[in-house]
PDB file of C-alpha atoms in Angstrom:
ATOM      1  CA  HIS Z   1       0.000   0.000   0.000  1.00 55.00           C
ATOM      2  CA  ARG Z   2       1.179   3.516  -0.695  1.00 68.00           C
ATOM      3  CA  VAL Z   3       0.298   6.609   1.244  1.00 77.00           C
ATOM      4  CA  LEU Z   4      -1.568   9.318  -0.620  1.00 79.00           C
ATOM      5  CA  PRO Z   5      -0.793  13.007  -0.084  1.00 77.00           C
ATOM      6  CA  ARG Z   6      -3.115  15.320   1.823  1.00 81.00           C
ATOM      7  CA  ALA Z   7      -4.747  16.384  -1.466  1.00 86.00           C
ATOM      8  CA  TRP Z   8      -4.676  15.040  -5.005  1.00 88.00           C
ATOM      9  CA  CYS Z   9      -6.638  15.340  -8.268  1.00 87.00           C
ATOM     10  CA  VAL Z  10      -8.518  12.516  -9.954  1.00 88.00           C
ATOM     11  CA  PRO Z  11      -9.943  12.684 -13.481  1.00 86.00           C
ATOM     12  CA  ALA Z  12     -12.522   9.903 -13.089  1.00 89.00           C
ATOM     13  CA  LEU Z  13     -15.612   9.378 -10.943  1.00 91.00           C
ATOM     14  CA  VAL Z  14     -17.066   5.943 -10.232  1.00 91.00           C
ATOM     15  CA  ARG Z  15     -20.762   5.821  -9.294  1.00 92.00           C
ATOM     16  CA  ALA Z  16     -21.462   3.649  -6.263  1.00 93.00           C
ATOM     17  CA  THR Z  17     -23.952   3.374  -3.443  1.00 92.00           C
ATOM     18  CA  GLU Z  18     -22.699   4.100   0.044  1.00 92.00           C
ATOM     19  CA  ALA Z  19     -22.399   0.359   0.784  1.00 93.00           C
ATOM     20  CA  GLU Z  20     -20.600  -0.298  -2.533  1.00 93.00           C
ATOM     21  CA  ALA Z  21     -18.170   2.547  -1.904  1.00 94.00           C
ATOM     22  CA  LEU Z  22     -17.331   1.258   1.554  1.00 93.00           C
ATOM     23  CA  ALA Z  23     -16.872  -2.276   0.184  1.00 93.00           C
ATOM     24  CA  ALA Z  24     -14.594  -0.975  -2.608  1.00 94.00           C
ATOM     25  CA  ILE Z  25     -12.458   0.934  -0.121  1.00 92.00           C
ATOM     26  CA  ARG Z  26     -12.131  -2.125   2.112  1.00 93.00           C
ATOM     27  CA  SER Z  27     -11.496  -4.664  -0.645  1.00 93.00           C
ATOM     28  CA  GLY Z  28      -9.793  -2.573  -3.329  1.00 92.00           C
ATOM     29  CA  HIS Z  29     -12.274  -3.836  -5.954  1.00 93.00           C
ATOM     30  CA  LEU Z  30     -14.927  -1.764  -7.740  1.00 93.00           C
ATOM     31  CA  PRO Z  31     -18.593  -2.846  -7.681  1.00 86.00           C
ATOM     32  CA  GLY Z  32     -18.615  -3.618 -11.439  1.00 84.00           C
ATOM     33  CA  GLY Z  33     -15.207  -5.271 -11.372  1.00 87.00           C
ATOM     34  CA  GLY Z  34     -11.758  -3.836 -11.699  1.00 90.00           C
ATOM     35  CA  GLU Z  35      -9.381  -2.361  -9.164  1.00 93.00           C
ATOM     36  CA  PHE Z  36     -10.194   0.705  -7.076  1.00 93.00           C
ATOM     37  CA  ASP Z  37      -7.261   3.110  -7.367  1.00 91.00           C
ATOM     38  CA  PRO Z  38      -7.956   6.190  -5.198  1.00 90.00           C
ATOM     39  CA  ALA Z  39      -5.074   8.038  -6.881  1.00 87.00           C
ATOM     40  CA  ARG Z  40      -6.916   7.919 -10.234  1.00 88.00           C
ATOM     41  CA  MET Z  41     -10.630   7.803  -9.341  1.00 91.00           C
ATOM     42  CA  ALA Z  42     -13.126   8.900  -6.713  1.00 93.00           C
ATOM     43  CA  LEU Z  43     -16.208   7.008  -5.577  1.00 94.00           C
ATOM     44  CA  VAL Z  44     -19.387   9.126  -5.582  1.00 94.00           C
ATOM     45  CA  GLU Z  45     -23.108   8.507  -5.244  1.00 92.00           C
ATOM     46  CA  ALA Z  46     -25.240   8.324  -8.406  1.00 87.00           C
ATOM     47  CA  ASP Z  47     -26.652  11.866  -8.236  1.00 87.00           C
ATOM     48  CA  VAL Z  48     -23.309  13.643  -7.654  1.00 89.00           C
ATOM     49  CA  LEU Z  49     -22.015  15.649 -10.637  1.00 87.00           C
ATOM     50  CA  PRO Z  50     -24.386  13.957 -13.116  1.00 83.00           C
ATOM     51  CA  HIS Z  51     -22.777  15.569 -16.192  1.00 84.00           C
ATOM     52  CA  TRP Z  52     -19.187  14.739 -15.235  1.00 78.00           C
ATOM     53  CA  ARG Z  53     -17.133  13.106 -17.947  1.00 71.00           C
ATOM     54  CA  PRO Z  54     -13.768  11.546 -17.219  1.00 60.00           C
ATOM     55  CA  GLY Z  55     -10.898  13.839 -18.063  1.00 56.00           C
ATOM     56  CA  GLY Z  56      -7.466  12.942 -19.323  1.00 53.00           C
ATOM     57  CA  ALA Z  57      -4.407  12.427 -17.212  1.00 54.00           C
ATOM     58  CA  VAL Z  58      -3.926  14.968 -14.466  1.00 52.00           C
ATOM     59  CA  THR Z  59      -0.644  16.802 -14.834  1.00 50.00           C
ATOM     60  CA  GLY Z  60       1.265  19.120 -12.589  1.00 48.00           C
ATOM     61  CA  THR Z  61       1.500  18.818  -8.864  1.00 48.00           C
ATOM     62  CA  ASN Z  62      -0.836  19.430  -5.981  1.00 44.00           C
ATOM     63  CA  GLN Z  63       0.787  21.649  -3.432  1.00 43.00           C
ATOM     64  CA  VAL Z  64      -0.757  21.770  -0.009  1.00 41.00           C
ATOM     65  CA  ARG Z  65      -0.163  24.622   2.376  1.00 45.00           C
ATOM     66  CA  SER Z  66      -2.048  25.418   5.537  1.00 42.00           C
ATOM     67  CA  VAL Z  67      -2.864  29.066   6.022  1.00 51.00           C
ATOM     68  CA  ILE Z  68      -3.095  30.778   9.412  1.00 45.00           C
ATOM     69  CA  GLY Z  69      -6.593  30.436  10.822  1.00 58.00           C
ATOM     70  CA  ARG Z  70      -9.151  27.838   9.866  1.00 62.00           C
ATOM     71  CA  GLU Z  71      -8.609  28.085   6.119  1.00 73.00           C
ATOM     72  CA  LEU Z  72      -6.687  25.488   4.143  1.00 85.00           C
ATOM     73  CA  ARG Z  73      -5.325  26.445   0.741  1.00 85.00           C
ATOM     74  CA  TYR Z  74      -4.572  24.101  -2.171  1.00 87.00           C
ATOM     75  CA  TYR Z  75      -2.878  24.968  -5.451  1.00 85.00           C
ATOM     76  CA  VAL Z  76      -4.047  22.872  -8.413  1.00 86.00           C
ATOM     77  CA  ASN Z  77      -2.553  22.779 -11.899  1.00 84.00           C
ATOM     78  CA  SER Z  78      -4.252  20.408 -14.349  1.00 83.00           C
ATOM     79  CA  THR Z  79      -4.591  20.159 -18.122  1.00 81.00           C
ATOM     80  CA  SER Z  80      -8.125  18.749 -17.758  1.00 81.00           C
ATOM     81  CA  ALA Z  81     -11.013  18.966 -15.330  1.00 85.00           C
ATOM     82  CA  CYS Z  82     -10.502  16.958 -12.168  1.00 88.00           C
ATOM     83  CA  VAL Z  83     -11.888  16.459  -8.708  1.00 91.00           C
ATOM     84  CA  LEU Z  84      -9.570  17.610  -5.958  1.00 92.00           C
ATOM     85  CA  VAL Z  85      -9.792  14.932  -3.269  1.00 92.00           C
ATOM     86  CA  LEU Z  86      -8.934  16.254   0.173  1.00 90.00           C
ATOM     87  CA  GLY Z  87      -7.808  14.196   3.114  1.00 87.00           C
ATOM     88  CA  GLU Z  88     -10.406  15.818   5.362  1.00 88.00           C
ATOM     89  CA  VAL Z  89     -13.543  14.185   6.729  1.00 91.00           C
ATOM     90  CA  TYR Z  90     -16.681  15.357   4.932  1.00 93.00           C
ATOM     91  CA  TYR Z  91     -19.054  17.440   7.059  1.00 89.00           C
ATOM     92  CA  PRO Z  92     -21.855  19.602   5.641  1.00 88.00           C
ATOM     93  CA  TRP Z  93     -20.414  22.745   7.227  1.00 89.00           C
ATOM     94  CA  TRP Z  94     -17.217  22.754   5.146  1.00 91.00           C
ATOM     95  CA  ARG Z  95     -17.116  25.662   2.675  1.00 92.00           C
ATOM     96  CA  ALA Z  96     -14.866  25.863  -0.378  1.00 93.00           C
ATOM     97  CA  SER Z  97     -13.941  28.485  -2.927  1.00 94.00           C
ATOM     98  CA  LEU Z  98     -12.211  28.179  -6.282  1.00 95.00           C
ATOM     99  CA  ASP Z  99     -10.222  31.299  -7.121  1.00 95.00           C
ATOM    100  CA  ASN Z 100     -12.236  33.186  -4.449  1.00 94.00           C
ATOM    101  CA  THR Z 101     -15.610  32.090  -5.915  1.00 96.00           C
ATOM    102  CA  PRO Z 102     -17.728  29.853  -3.644  1.00 96.00           C
ATOM    103  CA  VAL Z 103     -18.135  26.296  -4.971  1.00 95.00           C
ATOM    104  CA  ASP Z 104     -20.023  23.251  -3.756  1.00 92.00           C
ATOM    105  CA  ILE Z 105     -18.126  20.425  -2.171  1.00 94.00           C
ATOM    106  CA  ILE Z 106     -19.003  16.782  -2.727  1.00 94.00           C
ATOM    107  CA  ARG Z 107     -18.571  13.669  -0.630  1.00 95.00           C
ATOM    108  CA  VAL Z 108     -16.146  11.236  -2.235  1.00 95.00           C
ATOM    109  CA  ASN Z 109     -14.702   7.879  -1.196  1.00 95.00           C
ATOM    110  CA  HIS Z 110     -17.405   7.433   1.427  1.00 92.00           C
ATOM    111  CA  ALA Z 111     -16.154  10.075   3.877  1.00 92.00           C
ATOM    112  CA  MET Z 112     -13.782  12.533   2.167  1.00 94.00           C
ATOM    113  CA  ILE Z 113     -14.189  15.970   0.604  1.00 95.00           C
ATOM    114  CA  GLY Z 114     -14.074  16.520  -3.133  1.00 95.00           C
ATOM    115  CA  VAL Z 115     -13.997  19.815  -5.024  1.00 94.00           C
ATOM    116  CA  PRO Z 116     -14.596  19.852  -8.805  1.00 93.00           C
ATOM    117  CA  VAL Z 117     -11.876  21.884 -10.524  1.00 90.00           C
ATOM    118  CA  SER Z 118     -11.739  22.973 -14.164  1.00 88.00           C
ATOM    119  CA  ALA Z 119      -8.583  22.725 -16.268  1.00 86.00           C
ATOM    120  CA  GLY Z 120      -5.879  25.274 -15.547  1.00 86.00           C
ATOM    121  CA  SER Z 121      -4.186  26.715 -12.479  1.00 88.00           C
ATOM    122  CA  HIS Z 122      -6.430  27.397  -9.501  1.00 90.00           C
ATOM    123  CA  VAL Z 123      -6.418  28.107  -5.799  1.00 90.00           C
ATOM    124  CA  VAL Z 124      -8.928  26.140  -3.720  1.00 92.00           C
ATOM    125  CA  ARG Z 125      -9.635  27.410  -0.229  1.00 91.00           C
ATOM    126  CA  LEU Z 126     -11.372  25.299   2.388  1.00 89.00           C
ATOM    127  CA  ARG Z 127     -12.751  26.518   5.699  1.00 86.00           C
ATOM    128  CA  LEU Z 128     -14.943  25.083   8.402  1.00 84.00           C
ATOM    129  CA  GLN Z 129     -18.095  27.129   8.936  1.00 75.00           C
ATOM    130  CA  PRO Z 130     -20.243  25.360  11.539  1.00 69.00           C
ATOM    131  CA  THR Z 131     -23.278  27.625  11.192  1.00 67.00           C
ATOM    132  CA  THR Z 132     -25.437  25.388  13.373  1.00 67.00           C
ATOM    133  CA  VAL Z 133     -22.930  25.676  16.219  1.00 63.00           C
ATOM    134  CA  TRP Z 134     -22.939  29.466  15.907  1.00 61.00           C
ATOM    135  CA  ILE Z 135     -26.748  29.547  15.893  1.00 70.00           C
ATOM    136  CA  GLY Z 136     -26.836  27.306  18.978  1.00 70.00           C
ATOM    137  CA  GLY Z 137     -24.278  29.493  20.746  1.00 70.00           C
ATOM    138  CA  ALA Z 138     -26.235  32.644  19.918  1.00 70.00           C
ATOM    139  CA  GLY Z 139     -29.434  31.036  21.222  1.00 75.00           C
ATOM    140  CA  SER Z 140     -27.693  30.013  24.446  1.00 82.00           C
ATOM    141  CA  ALA Z 141     -26.256  33.515  24.919  1.00 76.00           C
ATOM    142  CA  ALA Z 142     -29.680  35.092  24.314  1.00 77.00           C
ATOM    143  CA  SER Z 143     -31.255  32.711  26.860  1.00 82.00           C
ATOM    144  CA  LEU Z 144     -28.580  33.567  29.417  1.00 81.00           C
ATOM    145  CA  LEU Z 145     -29.158  37.286  28.898  1.00 80.00           C
ATOM    146  CA  ALA Z 146     -32.938  36.835  29.215  1.00 78.00           C
ATOM    147  CA  CYS Z 147     -32.532  34.906  32.494  1.00 80.00           C
ATOM    148  CA  ALA Z 148     -30.222  37.607  33.863  1.00 79.00           C
ATOM    149  CA  ALA Z 149     -32.697  40.349  32.865  1.00 78.00           C
ATOM    150  CA  ILE Z 150     -35.586  38.498  34.555  1.00 84.00           C
ATOM    151  CA  ALA Z 151     -33.539  38.013  37.743  1.00 80.00           C
ATOM    152  CA  ILE Z 152     -32.567  41.694  37.872  1.00 83.00           C
ATOM    153  CA  ALA Z 153     -36.147  42.823  37.234  1.00 79.00           C
ATOM    154  CA  ALA Z 154     -37.514  40.493  39.947  1.00 78.00           C
ATOM    155  CA  ARG Z 155     -34.958  41.765  42.458  1.00 80.00           C
ATOM    156  CA  ALA Z 156     -35.794  45.398  41.686  1.00 77.00           C
ATOM    157  CA  ARG Z 157     -39.537  44.692  42.043  1.00 77.00           C
ATOM    158  CA  ARG Z 158     -39.014  43.019  45.453  1.00 75.00           C
ATOM    159  CA  ARG Z 159     -37.201  46.092  46.737  1.00 73.00           C
ATOM    160  CA  ARG Z 160     -40.078  48.399  45.735  1.00 71.00           C
ATOM    161  CA  VAL Z 161     -42.867  46.184  47.105  1.00 64.00           C
ATOM    162  CA  GLU Z 162     -41.404  45.306  50.520  1.00 63.00           C
ATOM    163  CA  PRO Z 163     -42.825  47.541  53.323  1.00 64.00           C
ATOM    164  CA  PRO Z 164     -40.292  49.520  55.290  1.00 63.00           C
ATOM    165  CA  VAL Z 165     -39.197  47.954  58.539  1.00 66.00           C
ATOM    166  CA  VAL Z 166     -40.227  50.133  61.488  1.00 68.00           C
ATOM    167  CA  THR Z 167     -38.626  49.458  64.853  1.00 71.00           C
ATOM    168  CA  GLY Z 168     -39.396  50.757  68.336  1.00 66.00           C
ATOM    169  CA  VAL Z 169     -43.074  51.636  67.735  1.00 60.00           C
ATOM    170  CA  ARG Z 170     -45.799  50.180  70.039  1.00 59.00           C
TER     171      ARG Z 170
END
C-alpha cells in the first residue's frame, strides 16, 4: 500500500452506493469489477455531478499549504477537469472556494471531501463554517441574557414592594 498526499486530483468518478463505496475501499475492488485506485478515481453517489465526464491524465503537482486560521489552501494545476480529493472528513459545514468564488463540495470515497476543478491553475480554499454551532451558541447567549434580565427585574420589584421595617413603635 502507498500513502496518498493530503490532497490530489482525480480525473474519473465511479458511481457507487454508500455500501458499494465502503466495500470498494475495504477490498480494493470496484462494484462492477476492476481495481479501485484512489489516486486515479473517486467514488461518488449516483446523483453527484451527473454531467461529469472523465478527463485525461492529471498533470502538474498538488501543493498543499495550511494558512493561518481555519482556512486550508490548495494549489491545483491540471490540463483537464478533475476532482480535488482532500484528506479531510466530509461534514456539511465545510465551505470551499475556487479562485475566491464559492463552490459546492461533494462527498467522495465514502467520507472525504471533493472539489470539482476545471482545467488550468487554480487556488482552492477550504474553511470550516459550523453555522449550526454558531446559531446554537447565539441562542444560548440570548437565553442567558434573558434569564439575567428576569432576575434583575424580579430583584428590583421586590425592593419596591417590601414595606419599610419600622422598629421601636408600640
